[in-house]
Amino acid sequence: MSGRTDGKVVVVTGGARGLGEAHVRRLVAEGAKVVIGDVLVPEGEALAAELGPEQALFVELDVSSEAAWKAAVARTEGAFGSVTGLVNNAGLVHRCAIEDLTEADYRRVIDVNEIGVFLGMKAVLPSMRAAGGGSVVNISSVCGIVAFSHILSYTASKWAVRGMTKAAAQEFAPYNIRVNSVHPGIVATPMTADSERSHEKARQQPIRREAQPAEVANMVLYLLSDEASYSTGAEFVVDGGYTSQ
């Protein structure tokens, strides 16, 4: 029985744990060969070892470094062939009031969440073009659709990802490369584990719970598969109805 991503070669950033790990596991289960890009070396190596060398490879990747991206794509091509899928999932959040937010902390979030997405799309383009096409999935957030207080840098970065996705979709379409953004709501991951504010918001939305990482991974799987062949430059929201309110 064939999988939905058989023959795909996918790079997943921030793939060592949390939401990224869910993407990796789902894609491998459906037949993709996946490169796990992360700065969490022990976790990434352990996940790749568990999934096996035929299906997964760990590459240490600082998404804010263009040189690191070039090296990661080269490793991917050497191990599995041309890149046909990219999940720009790596991200971080810094919670504080605007008056307490330092320039350094603001830039740290932007470097990963926004610059990392730009560099990732740029880095995989030649490989996808050589392969005859591909699919890019940029993980934004409901914070890229609505705004929340006390996470200014995160909100700015996720709005940027939404816009970058649309611009890239237009540029990449002639090469048969689709680019879409996924906007998760509150997901049960290490990023939200200690946030009572997040838990409370989840209890107030139409589906009164946090998402499980696998529920977001199912959307990513769809967008990387050929089932989504006519979707590009679009937002796909997985938020339990939060933004419907």
Tab-separated table of C-alpha atoms in Angstrom:
chain	number	residue	atom	x	y	z
A	1	MET	CA	0.000	0.000	0.000
A	2	SER	CA	1.524	3.313	-1.050
A	3	GLY	CA	1.848	6.275	1.275
A	4	ARG	CA	0.674	9.807	0.647
A	5	THR	CA	4.232	11.158	0.511
A	6	ASP	CA	6.021	8.260	-1.163
A	7	GLY	CA	9.053	9.521	-3.053
A	8	LYS	CA	9.099	12.908	-1.314
A	9	VAL	CA	12.293	14.273	0.232
A	10	VAL	CA	11.342	16.705	2.979
A	11	VAL	CA	13.360	18.980	5.258
A	12	VAL	CA	11.651	19.741	8.583
A	13	THR	CA	13.182	22.485	10.722
A	14	GLY	CA	12.765	22.343	14.472
A	15	GLY	CA	12.042	18.674	13.862
A	16	ALA	CA	13.650	17.163	16.942
A	17	ARG	CA	10.726	17.597	19.320
A	18	GLY	CA	7.272	19.077	19.813
A	19	LEU	CA	5.307	20.033	16.733
A	20	GLY	CA	8.258	19.404	14.417
A	21	GLU	CA	8.688	15.862	15.688
A	22	ALA	CA	5.014	15.210	14.925
A	23	HIS	CA	5.532	16.400	11.342
A	24	VAL	CA	8.576	14.152	10.965
A	25	ARG	CA	6.811	11.062	12.275
A	26	ARG	CA	3.714	11.619	10.153
A	27	LEU	CA	5.692	12.155	6.960
A	28	VAL	CA	7.898	9.122	7.505
A	29	ALA	CA	4.810	7.010	8.206
A	30	GLU	CA	3.466	8.041	4.800
A	31	GLY	CA	6.646	7.180	2.929
A	32	ALA	CA	8.713	10.378	2.834
A	33	LYS	CA	12.442	10.548	3.419
A	34	VAL	CA	12.878	13.270	6.028
A	35	VAL	CA	15.801	15.407	7.091
A	36	ILE	CA	15.425	16.615	10.671
A	37	GLY	CA	17.017	20.050	10.986
A	38	ASP	CA	17.477	21.358	14.518
A	39	VAL	CA	19.920	22.789	17.049
A	40	LEU	CA	18.828	20.126	19.559
A	41	VAL	CA	21.482	17.588	18.622
A	42	PRO	CA	20.862	14.697	21.082
A	43	GLU	CA	17.090	14.784	20.521
A	44	GLY	CA	17.444	15.012	16.747
A	45	GLU	CA	19.992	12.220	16.525
A	46	ALA	CA	17.844	9.977	18.720
A	47	LEU	CA	14.756	10.548	16.582
A	48	ALA	CA	16.648	9.850	13.356
A	49	ALA	CA	18.131	6.681	14.833
A	50	GLU	CA	14.678	5.494	15.905
A	51	LEU	CA	13.187	6.073	12.445
A	52	GLY	CA	16.147	4.492	10.652
A	53	PRO	CA	18.736	5.679	8.112
A	54	GLU	CA	16.604	4.709	5.109
A	55	GLN	CA	13.920	7.194	6.122
A	56	ALA	CA	15.489	9.872	8.318
A	57	LEU	CA	18.658	11.894	8.692
A	58	PHE	CA	19.518	14.448	11.366
A	59	VAL	CA	21.366	17.616	10.360
A	60	GLU	CA	22.377	20.249	12.889
A	61	LEU	CA	20.782	23.419	11.537
A	62	ASP	CA	20.687	26.982	12.830
A	63	VAL	CA	17.940	28.346	10.585
A	64	SER	CA	19.207	31.920	10.969
A	65	SER	CA	22.471	31.023	9.183
A	66	GLU	CA	22.564	31.026	5.375
A	67	ALA	CA	25.731	28.922	5.402
A	68	ALA	CA	24.047	26.331	7.614
A	69	TRP	CA	21.107	26.179	5.210
A	70	LYS	CA	23.381	25.591	2.219
A	71	ALA	CA	25.137	22.795	4.090
A	72	ALA	CA	21.818	21.221	5.116
A	73	VAL	CA	20.517	21.170	1.540
A	74	ALA	CA	23.791	19.658	0.331
A	75	ARG	CA	23.557	16.927	2.997
A	76	THR	CA	19.969	16.242	1.999
A	77	GLU	CA	20.801	15.916	-1.681
A	78	GLY	CA	23.734	13.664	-0.884
A	79	ALA	CA	21.650	11.331	1.247
A	80	PHE	CA	18.251	11.282	-0.457
A	81	GLY	CA	18.327	13.358	-3.647
A	82	SER	CA	16.711	16.677	-4.541
A	83	VAL	CA	14.519	18.381	-1.962
A	84	THR	CA	10.819	18.266	-2.850
A	85	GLY	CA	9.334	19.392	0.454
A	86	LEU	CA	10.179	21.930	3.152
A	87	VAL	CA	8.454	22.509	6.476
A	88	ASN	CA	9.668	25.762	8.018
A	89	ASN	CA	8.646	24.838	11.539
A	90	ALA	CA	11.461	26.101	13.791
A	91	GLY	CA	10.307	28.853	16.085
A	92	LEU	CA	10.535	30.443	19.494
A	93	VAL	CA	8.526	32.866	21.592
A	94	HIS	CA	9.537	35.537	24.098
A	95	ARG	CA	6.818	36.678	26.474
A	96	CYS	CA	6.956	40.137	28.054
A	97	ALA	CA	5.409	43.590	27.870
A	98	ILE	CA	6.573	45.839	25.042
A	99	GLU	CA	8.211	48.296	27.454
A	100	ASP	CA	10.314	45.451	28.851
A	101	LEU	CA	11.219	43.896	25.490
A	102	THR	CA	14.860	44.429	24.593
A	103	GLU	CA	16.080	44.896	21.056
A	104	ALA	CA	18.242	41.800	21.438
A	105	ASP	CA	15.287	39.623	22.449
A	106	TYR	CA	13.155	41.041	19.646
A	107	ARG	CA	15.831	40.308	17.063
A	108	ARG	CA	16.431	36.808	18.462
A	109	VAL	CA	12.817	35.853	17.737
A	110	ILE	CA	12.807	37.513	14.311
A	111	ASP	CA	16.063	35.778	13.333
A	112	VAL	CA	14.546	32.332	13.877
A	113	ASN	CA	10.867	32.793	13.074
A	114	GLU	CA	11.141	35.164	10.112
A	115	ILE	CA	14.682	35.239	8.727
A	116	GLY	CA	14.868	31.456	9.087
A	117	VAL	CA	11.817	31.038	6.847
A	118	PHE	CA	13.254	33.367	4.207
A	119	LEU	CA	16.600	31.579	4.206
A	120	GLY	CA	14.925	28.179	4.057
A	121	MET	CA	12.799	29.032	1.033
A	122	LYS	CA	15.797	30.562	-0.731
A	123	ALA	CA	18.025	27.582	0.043
A	124	VAL	CA	15.698	24.862	-1.248
A	125	LEU	CA	14.562	26.655	-4.411
A	126	PRO	CA	17.369	25.415	-6.708
A	127	SER	CA	16.940	21.841	-5.492
A	128	MET	CA	13.158	21.894	-5.935
A	129	ARG	CA	13.517	23.507	-9.341
A	130	ALA	CA	15.908	20.720	-10.389
A	131	ALA	CA	13.404	18.143	-9.135
A	132	GLY	CA	10.648	19.644	-11.271
A	133	GLY	CA	8.597	20.990	-8.394
A	134	GLY	CA	7.823	20.764	-4.730
A	135	SER	CA	5.865	22.094	-1.778
A	136	VAL	CA	6.846	24.531	0.972
A	137	VAL	CA	4.837	24.686	4.188
A	138	ASN	CA	5.575	27.647	6.441
A	139	ILE	CA	4.335	27.244	9.999
A	140	SER	CA	2.836	30.568	11.047
A	141	SER	CA	0.244	30.807	13.839
A	142	VAL	CA	-3.138	32.231	14.667
A	143	CYS	CA	-0.878	35.071	15.810
A	144	GLY	CA	-0.347	35.701	12.112
A	145	ILE	CA	-4.091	36.356	11.729
A	146	VAL	CA	-5.044	37.988	15.019
A	147	ALA	CA	-2.863	39.627	17.676
A	148	PHE	CA	-2.104	38.916	21.315
A	149	SER	CA	-0.470	41.128	23.902
A	150	HIS	CA	2.893	40.398	25.531
A	151	ILE	CA	4.313	38.518	22.514
A	152	LEU	CA	5.070	41.382	20.131
A	153	SER	CA	8.108	39.839	18.434
A	154	TYR	CA	6.364	36.486	17.941
A	155	THR	CA	3.255	38.176	16.519
A	156	ALA	CA	5.340	40.325	14.157
A	157	SER	CA	7.247	37.294	12.905
A	158	LYS	CA	4.121	35.224	12.278
A	159	TRP	CA	2.383	38.014	10.353
A	160	ALA	CA	5.567	38.294	8.287
A	161	VAL	CA	5.536	34.572	7.535
A	162	ARG	CA	1.978	34.874	6.258
A	163	GLY	CA	2.950	37.652	3.837
A	164	MET	CA	6.220	36.026	2.780
A	165	THR	CA	4.301	32.873	1.928
A	166	LYS	CA	2.053	34.741	-0.505
A	167	ALA	CA	4.972	36.523	-2.172
A	168	ALA	CA	6.965	33.309	-2.531
A	169	ALA	CA	3.934	31.452	-3.893
A	170	GLN	CA	3.766	33.895	-6.786
A	171	GLU	CA	7.478	33.685	-7.536
A	172	PHE	CA	7.737	29.907	-7.197
A	173	ALA	CA	4.600	28.929	-9.151
A	174	PRO	CA	6.334	28.882	-12.567
A	175	TYR	CA	8.606	26.141	-11.228
A	176	ASN	CA	5.676	23.975	-10.061
A	177	ILE	CA	6.457	24.796	-6.414
A	178	ARG	CA	3.557	25.494	-4.078
A	179	VAL	CA	3.953	27.614	-0.928
A	180	ASN	CA	1.332	27.688	1.826
A	181	SER	CA	1.167	28.701	5.473
A	182	VAL	CA	-0.309	26.717	8.354
A	183	HIS	CA	-1.735	28.632	11.296
A	184	PRO	CA	-2.004	26.473	14.409
A	185	GLY	CA	-3.871	27.671	17.432
A	186	ILE	CA	-2.871	26.535	20.899
A	187	VAL	CA	-1.014	23.227	20.632
A	188	ALA	CA	0.078	21.003	23.509
A	189	THR	CA	3.874	21.334	23.104
A	190	PRO	CA	6.799	22.337	25.349
A	191	MET	CA	6.316	25.930	24.120
A	192	THR	CA	2.881	26.187	25.787
A	193	ALA	CA	3.295	23.717	28.645
A	194	ASP	CA	3.947	26.392	31.298
A	195	SER	CA	1.527	29.025	29.964
A	196	GLU	CA	-1.671	29.189	31.977
A	197	ARG	CA	-2.792	32.008	29.699
A	198	SER	CA	-2.664	29.626	26.732
A	199	HIS	CA	-4.569	26.947	28.617
A	200	GLU	CA	-7.281	29.448	29.535
A	201	LYS	CA	-7.655	30.676	25.944
A	202	ALA	CA	-8.045	27.089	24.743
A	203	ARG	CA	-10.875	26.532	27.220
A	204	GLN	CA	-12.744	29.541	25.779
A	205	GLN	CA	-12.695	28.579	22.082
A	206	PRO	CA	-15.374	26.489	20.274
A	207	ILE	CA	-13.350	23.263	20.548
A	208	ARG	CA	-12.447	23.623	24.189
A	209	ARG	CA	-9.034	22.023	24.282
A	210	GLU	CA	-5.535	22.404	22.943
A	211	ALA	CA	-4.643	20.700	19.687
A	212	GLN	CA	-2.458	17.641	19.701
A	213	PRO	CA	0.661	17.973	17.520
A	214	ALA	CA	-0.541	15.146	15.266
A	215	GLU	CA	-3.626	17.185	14.346
A	216	VAL	CA	-1.438	19.935	12.911
A	217	ALA	CA	0.860	17.376	11.298
A	218	ASN	CA	-2.123	15.997	9.380
A	219	MET	CA	-2.577	19.389	7.716
A	220	VAL	CA	1.127	19.597	6.884
A	221	LEU	CA	0.969	16.106	5.386
A	222	TYR	CA	-1.927	17.140	3.154
A	223	LEU	CA	-0.099	20.218	1.864
A	224	LEU	CA	3.065	18.248	1.095
A	225	SER	CA	1.125	15.540	-0.705
A	226	ASP	CA	-0.118	15.723	-4.274
A	227	GLU	CA	-3.655	15.988	-2.895
A	228	ALA	CA	-3.072	19.730	-2.425
A	229	SER	CA	-1.932	20.274	-6.017
A	230	TYR	CA	-4.172	23.317	-6.591
A	231	SER	CA	-3.458	25.143	-3.323
A	232	THR	CA	-0.784	27.812	-3.086
A	233	GLY	CA	-0.365	31.169	-1.369
A	234	ALA	CA	-3.088	30.268	1.121
A	235	GLU	CA	-3.597	30.098	4.879
A	236	PHE	CA	-4.675	26.820	6.441
A	237	VAL	CA	-5.960	27.342	9.960
A	238	VAL	CA	-5.907	24.603	12.612
A	239	ASP	CA	-7.146	26.447	15.692
A	240	GLY	CA	-10.178	24.772	17.222
A	241	GLY	CA	-12.299	27.667	15.987
A	242	TYR	CA	-10.372	30.347	17.882
A	243	THR	CA	-10.312	32.833	14.999
A	244	SER	CA	-14.017	32.275	14.272
A	245	GLN	CA	-14.964	34.214	17.399
